[in-house]
Short mmCIF file of C-alpha atoms in Angstrom, two decimals:
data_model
loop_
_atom_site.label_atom_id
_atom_site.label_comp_id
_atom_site.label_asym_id
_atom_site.label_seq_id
_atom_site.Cartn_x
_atom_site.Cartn_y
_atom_site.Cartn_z
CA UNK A 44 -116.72 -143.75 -143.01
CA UNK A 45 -119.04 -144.55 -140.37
CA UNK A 46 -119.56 -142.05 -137.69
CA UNK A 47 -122.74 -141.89 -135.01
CA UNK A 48 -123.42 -138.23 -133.41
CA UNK A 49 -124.81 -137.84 -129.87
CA UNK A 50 -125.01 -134.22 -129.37
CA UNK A 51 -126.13 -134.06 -125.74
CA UNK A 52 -124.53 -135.77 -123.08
CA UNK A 53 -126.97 -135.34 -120.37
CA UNK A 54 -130.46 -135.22 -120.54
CA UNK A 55 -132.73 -133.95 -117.63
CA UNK A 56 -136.30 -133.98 -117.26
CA UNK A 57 -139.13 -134.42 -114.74
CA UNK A 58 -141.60 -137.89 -114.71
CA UNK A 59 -144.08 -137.72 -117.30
CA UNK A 60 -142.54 -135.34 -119.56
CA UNK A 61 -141.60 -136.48 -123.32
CA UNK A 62 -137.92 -137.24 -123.99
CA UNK A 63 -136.11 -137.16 -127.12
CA UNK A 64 -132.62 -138.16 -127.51
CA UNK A 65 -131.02 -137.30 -130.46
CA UNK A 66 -128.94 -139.58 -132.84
CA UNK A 67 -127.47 -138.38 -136.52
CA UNK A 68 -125.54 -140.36 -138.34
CA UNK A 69 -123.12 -140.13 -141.47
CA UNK A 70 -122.74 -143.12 -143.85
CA UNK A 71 -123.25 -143.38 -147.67
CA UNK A 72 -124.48 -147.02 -147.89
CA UNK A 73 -127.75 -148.35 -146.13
CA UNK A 74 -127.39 -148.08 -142.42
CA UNK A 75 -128.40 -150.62 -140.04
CA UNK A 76 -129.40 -148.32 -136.71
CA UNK A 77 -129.23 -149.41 -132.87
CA UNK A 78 -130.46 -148.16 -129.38
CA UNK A 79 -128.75 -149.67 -126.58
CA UNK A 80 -129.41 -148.99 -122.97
CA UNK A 81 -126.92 -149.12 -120.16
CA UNK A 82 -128.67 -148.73 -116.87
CA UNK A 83 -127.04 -148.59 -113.57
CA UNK A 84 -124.20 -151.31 -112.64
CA UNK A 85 -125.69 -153.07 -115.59
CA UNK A 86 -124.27 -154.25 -118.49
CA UNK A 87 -124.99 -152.88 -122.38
CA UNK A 88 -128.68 -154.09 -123.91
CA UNK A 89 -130.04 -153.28 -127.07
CA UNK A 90 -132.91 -151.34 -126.61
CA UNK A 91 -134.18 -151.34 -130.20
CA UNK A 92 -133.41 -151.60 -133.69
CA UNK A 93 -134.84 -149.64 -136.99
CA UNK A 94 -135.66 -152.64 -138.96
CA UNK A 95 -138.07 -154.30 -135.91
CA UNK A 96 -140.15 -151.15 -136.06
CA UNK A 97 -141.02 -151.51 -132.50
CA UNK A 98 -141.77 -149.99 -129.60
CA UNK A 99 -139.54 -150.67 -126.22
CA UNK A 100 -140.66 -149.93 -123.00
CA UNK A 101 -142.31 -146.97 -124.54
CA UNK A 102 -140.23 -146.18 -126.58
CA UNK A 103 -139.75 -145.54 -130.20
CA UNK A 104 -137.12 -144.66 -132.92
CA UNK A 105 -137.97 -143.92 -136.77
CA UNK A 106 -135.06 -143.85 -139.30
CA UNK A 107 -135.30 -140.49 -141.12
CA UNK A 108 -132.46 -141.35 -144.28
CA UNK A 109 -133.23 -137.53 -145.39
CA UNK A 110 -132.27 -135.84 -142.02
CA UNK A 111 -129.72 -139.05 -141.44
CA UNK A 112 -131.66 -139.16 -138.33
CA UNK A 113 -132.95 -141.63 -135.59
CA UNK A 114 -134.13 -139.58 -132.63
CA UNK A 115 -135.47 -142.04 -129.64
CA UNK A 116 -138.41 -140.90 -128.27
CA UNK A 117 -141.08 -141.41 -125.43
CA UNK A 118 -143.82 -139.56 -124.86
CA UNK A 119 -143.91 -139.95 -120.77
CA UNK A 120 -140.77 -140.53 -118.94
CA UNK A 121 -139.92 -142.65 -116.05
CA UNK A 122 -137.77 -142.86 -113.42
CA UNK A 123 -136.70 -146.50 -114.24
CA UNK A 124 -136.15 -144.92 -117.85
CA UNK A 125 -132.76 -143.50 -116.27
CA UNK A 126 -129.95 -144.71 -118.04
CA UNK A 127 -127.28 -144.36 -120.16
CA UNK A 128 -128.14 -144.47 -124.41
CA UNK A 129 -126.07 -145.03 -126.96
CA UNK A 130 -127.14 -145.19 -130.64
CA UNK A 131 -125.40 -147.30 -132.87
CA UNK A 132 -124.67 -147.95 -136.80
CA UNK A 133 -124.05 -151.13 -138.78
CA UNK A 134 -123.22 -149.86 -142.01
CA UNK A 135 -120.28 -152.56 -142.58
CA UNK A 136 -119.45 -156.27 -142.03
CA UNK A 137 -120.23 -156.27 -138.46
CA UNK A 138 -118.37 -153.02 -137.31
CA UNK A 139 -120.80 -151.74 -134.97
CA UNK A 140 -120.05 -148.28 -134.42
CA UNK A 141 -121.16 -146.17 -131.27
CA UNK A 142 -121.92 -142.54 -130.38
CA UNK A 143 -120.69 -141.28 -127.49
CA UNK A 144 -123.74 -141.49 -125.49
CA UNK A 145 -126.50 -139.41 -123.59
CA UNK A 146 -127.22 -140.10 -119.74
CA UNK A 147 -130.59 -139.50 -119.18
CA UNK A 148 -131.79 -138.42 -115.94
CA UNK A 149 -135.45 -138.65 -114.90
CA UNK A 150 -136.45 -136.88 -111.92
CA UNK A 151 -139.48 -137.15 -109.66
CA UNK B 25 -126.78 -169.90 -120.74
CA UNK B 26 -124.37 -167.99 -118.63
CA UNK B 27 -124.21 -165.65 -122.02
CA UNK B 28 -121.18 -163.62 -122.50
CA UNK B 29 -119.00 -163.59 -119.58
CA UNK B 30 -115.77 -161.78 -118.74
CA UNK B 31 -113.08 -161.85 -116.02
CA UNK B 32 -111.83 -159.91 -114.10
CA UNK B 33 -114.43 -157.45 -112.89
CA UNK B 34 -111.58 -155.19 -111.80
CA UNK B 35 -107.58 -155.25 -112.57
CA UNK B 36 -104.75 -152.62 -111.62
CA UNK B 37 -101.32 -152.89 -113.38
CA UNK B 38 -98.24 -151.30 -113.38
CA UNK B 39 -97.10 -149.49 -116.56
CA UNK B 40 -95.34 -151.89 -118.52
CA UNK B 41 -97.10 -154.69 -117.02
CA UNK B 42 -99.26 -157.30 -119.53
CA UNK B 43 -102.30 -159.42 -119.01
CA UNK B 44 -105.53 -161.06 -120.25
CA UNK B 45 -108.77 -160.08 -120.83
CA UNK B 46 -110.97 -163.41 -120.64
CA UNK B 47 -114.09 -163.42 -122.84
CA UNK B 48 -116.45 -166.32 -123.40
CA UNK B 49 -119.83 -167.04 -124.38
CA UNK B 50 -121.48 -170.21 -124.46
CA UNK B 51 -124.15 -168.94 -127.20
CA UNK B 52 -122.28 -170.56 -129.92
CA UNK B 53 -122.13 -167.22 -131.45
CA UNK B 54 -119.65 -166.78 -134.56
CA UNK B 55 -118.73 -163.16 -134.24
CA UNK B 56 -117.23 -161.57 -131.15
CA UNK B 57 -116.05 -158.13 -130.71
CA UNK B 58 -114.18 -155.93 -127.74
CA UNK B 59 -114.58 -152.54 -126.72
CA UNK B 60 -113.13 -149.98 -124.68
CA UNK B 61 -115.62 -147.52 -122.78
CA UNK B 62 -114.35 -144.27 -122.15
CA UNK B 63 -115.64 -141.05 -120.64
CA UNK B 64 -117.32 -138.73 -123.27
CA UNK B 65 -115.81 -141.20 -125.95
CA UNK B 66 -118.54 -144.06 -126.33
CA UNK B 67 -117.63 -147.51 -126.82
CA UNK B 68 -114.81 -147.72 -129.35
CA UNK B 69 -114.45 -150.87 -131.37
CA UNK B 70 -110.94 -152.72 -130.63
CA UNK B 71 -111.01 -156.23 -132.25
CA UNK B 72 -113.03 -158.16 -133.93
CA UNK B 73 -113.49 -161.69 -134.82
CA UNK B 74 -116.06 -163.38 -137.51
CA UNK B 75 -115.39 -167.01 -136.46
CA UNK B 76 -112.67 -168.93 -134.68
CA UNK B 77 -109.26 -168.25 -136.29
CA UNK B 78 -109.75 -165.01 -138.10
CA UNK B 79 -109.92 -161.82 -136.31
CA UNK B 80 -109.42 -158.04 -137.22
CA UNK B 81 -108.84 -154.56 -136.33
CA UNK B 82 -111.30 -152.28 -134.90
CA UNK B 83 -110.80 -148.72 -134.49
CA UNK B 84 -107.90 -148.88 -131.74
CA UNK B 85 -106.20 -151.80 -132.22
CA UNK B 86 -102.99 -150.33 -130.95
CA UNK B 87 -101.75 -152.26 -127.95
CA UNK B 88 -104.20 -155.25 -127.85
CA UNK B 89 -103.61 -158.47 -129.46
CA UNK B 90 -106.32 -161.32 -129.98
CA UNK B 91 -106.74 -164.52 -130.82
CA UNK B 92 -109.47 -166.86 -131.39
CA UNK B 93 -108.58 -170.36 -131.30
CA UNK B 94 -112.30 -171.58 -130.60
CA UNK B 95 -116.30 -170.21 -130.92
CA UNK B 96 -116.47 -169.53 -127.28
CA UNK B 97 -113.59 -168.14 -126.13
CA UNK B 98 -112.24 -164.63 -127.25
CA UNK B 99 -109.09 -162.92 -125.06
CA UNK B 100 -108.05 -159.90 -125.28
CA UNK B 101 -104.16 -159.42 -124.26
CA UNK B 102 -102.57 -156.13 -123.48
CA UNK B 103 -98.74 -156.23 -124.33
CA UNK B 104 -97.31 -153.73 -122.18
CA UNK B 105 -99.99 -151.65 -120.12
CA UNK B 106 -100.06 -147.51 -120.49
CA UNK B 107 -101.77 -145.24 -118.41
CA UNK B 108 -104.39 -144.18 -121.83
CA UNK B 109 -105.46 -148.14 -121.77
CA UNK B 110 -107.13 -146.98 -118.06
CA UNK B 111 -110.82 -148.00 -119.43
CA UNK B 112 -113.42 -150.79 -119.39
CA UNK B 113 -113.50 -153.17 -121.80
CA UNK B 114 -116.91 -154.71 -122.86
CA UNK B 115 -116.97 -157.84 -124.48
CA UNK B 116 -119.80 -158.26 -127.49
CA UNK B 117 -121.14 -161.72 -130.02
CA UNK B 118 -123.80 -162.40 -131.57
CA UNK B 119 -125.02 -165.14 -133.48
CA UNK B 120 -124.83 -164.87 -136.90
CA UNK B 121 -122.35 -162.83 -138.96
CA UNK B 122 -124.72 -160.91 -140.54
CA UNK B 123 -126.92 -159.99 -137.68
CA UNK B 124 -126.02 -157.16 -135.47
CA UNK B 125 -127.36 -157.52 -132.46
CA UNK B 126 -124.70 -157.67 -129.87
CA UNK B 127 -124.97 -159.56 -126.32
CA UNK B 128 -122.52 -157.54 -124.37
CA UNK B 129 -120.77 -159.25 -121.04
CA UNK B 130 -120.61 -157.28 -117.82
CA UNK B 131 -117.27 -155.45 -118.59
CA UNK B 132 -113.75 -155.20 -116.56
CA UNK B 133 -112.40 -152.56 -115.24
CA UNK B 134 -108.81 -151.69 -115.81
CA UNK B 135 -106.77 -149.25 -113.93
CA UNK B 136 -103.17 -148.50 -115.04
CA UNK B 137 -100.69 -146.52 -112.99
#
């Protein structure tokens, strides 16, 4: 079974300071992992993937398979960095499966 | 491209009561996917579809029905509306079956009393 873990559901820090939301995941296959971003009266947008090795408006994600892990990170938050998160796993034919999300707050 | 679109923005129905969810997307995107948004719940997967005329279950199919009798269009119909179907629905595609990516529309939100 596929099943995405977002332990915190609110986030709260002050500009500049480093933000790490945490994502674990359990599947037995090879997982395809997702950020998406939901900011205010917006609609869903992926944020980043694992396999694109990229960084996003700052941000960054590594795949840990030992820790079944993929943490987003920036080092300096920003207020525009507000939002909603929601990791995501492909480990299927195209069942995209969701955590339950972390609202991050950013705060002057 | 007008992308993935959805009507309504907002609905409220009576217990008992059905309608449509419209979904389309003018991405020619084969797969196409609704979810429900609820608080502390995440986006739950309801229905699925990997090209016109085959769809599938998601994780809480109960309820909804779909269809999809072309690429760009994929409703979602709710039989007989219950209070626990009070949610927003997202609609998702993406272009290939094997890519993941999804291109969500702007959501509705449904109120049941």
């Amino acid at each position: 079974a596929q099943r995405v873990t977002q332990p915190e559901k609110l986030l709260s820090v002050f500009k500049g300071a480093p933000v790490e939301l945490k994502c674990n995941y359990s599947y037995s296959g090879s997982p395809e992992l997702f950020w998406y971003v939901q900011y205010s009266r917006q609609r869903l947008q992926l944020l980043l993937r694992h396999i694109s090795r990229e960084s996003i408006k700052g941000f960054t994600a590594d795949l840990n398979k030992g820790e079944t892990s993929f943490h987003l990170k920036k080092p300096f938050a920003q207020e525009e960095d507000s939002a909603m998160y929601y990791c995501a796993l492909s480990g299927g034919f195209q069942k995209l499966v969701f955590g339950t999300g972390t609202r991050l707050l950013v705060s002057p | 491209n007008a992308g993935v679109t959805q009507t309504p923005k907002f609905q409220v129905l009576k217990t008992g009561q059905s309608m449509t969810l419209q979904c389309a997307q003018d991405m020619n995107h084969e797969y196409m996917s609704w979810y429900r948004q609820d608080p502390g719940m995440g986006l739950r997967l309801i229905h699925y579809s990997v090209g016109a005329g085959i769809t599938d279950q998601g994780e809480v199919p109960n309820g909804y029905n779909v269809s999809r009798s072309t690429t760009e269009d994929f409703p979602l119909r709710l039989l007989s509306a219950a209070p626990s179907q009070t949610s927003v629905y997202f609609c998702a595609s993406s272009y290939r079956v094997e890519r993941r990516e999804q291109y969500f529309g702007p959501g509705t939100r449904l109120t049941v009393t």
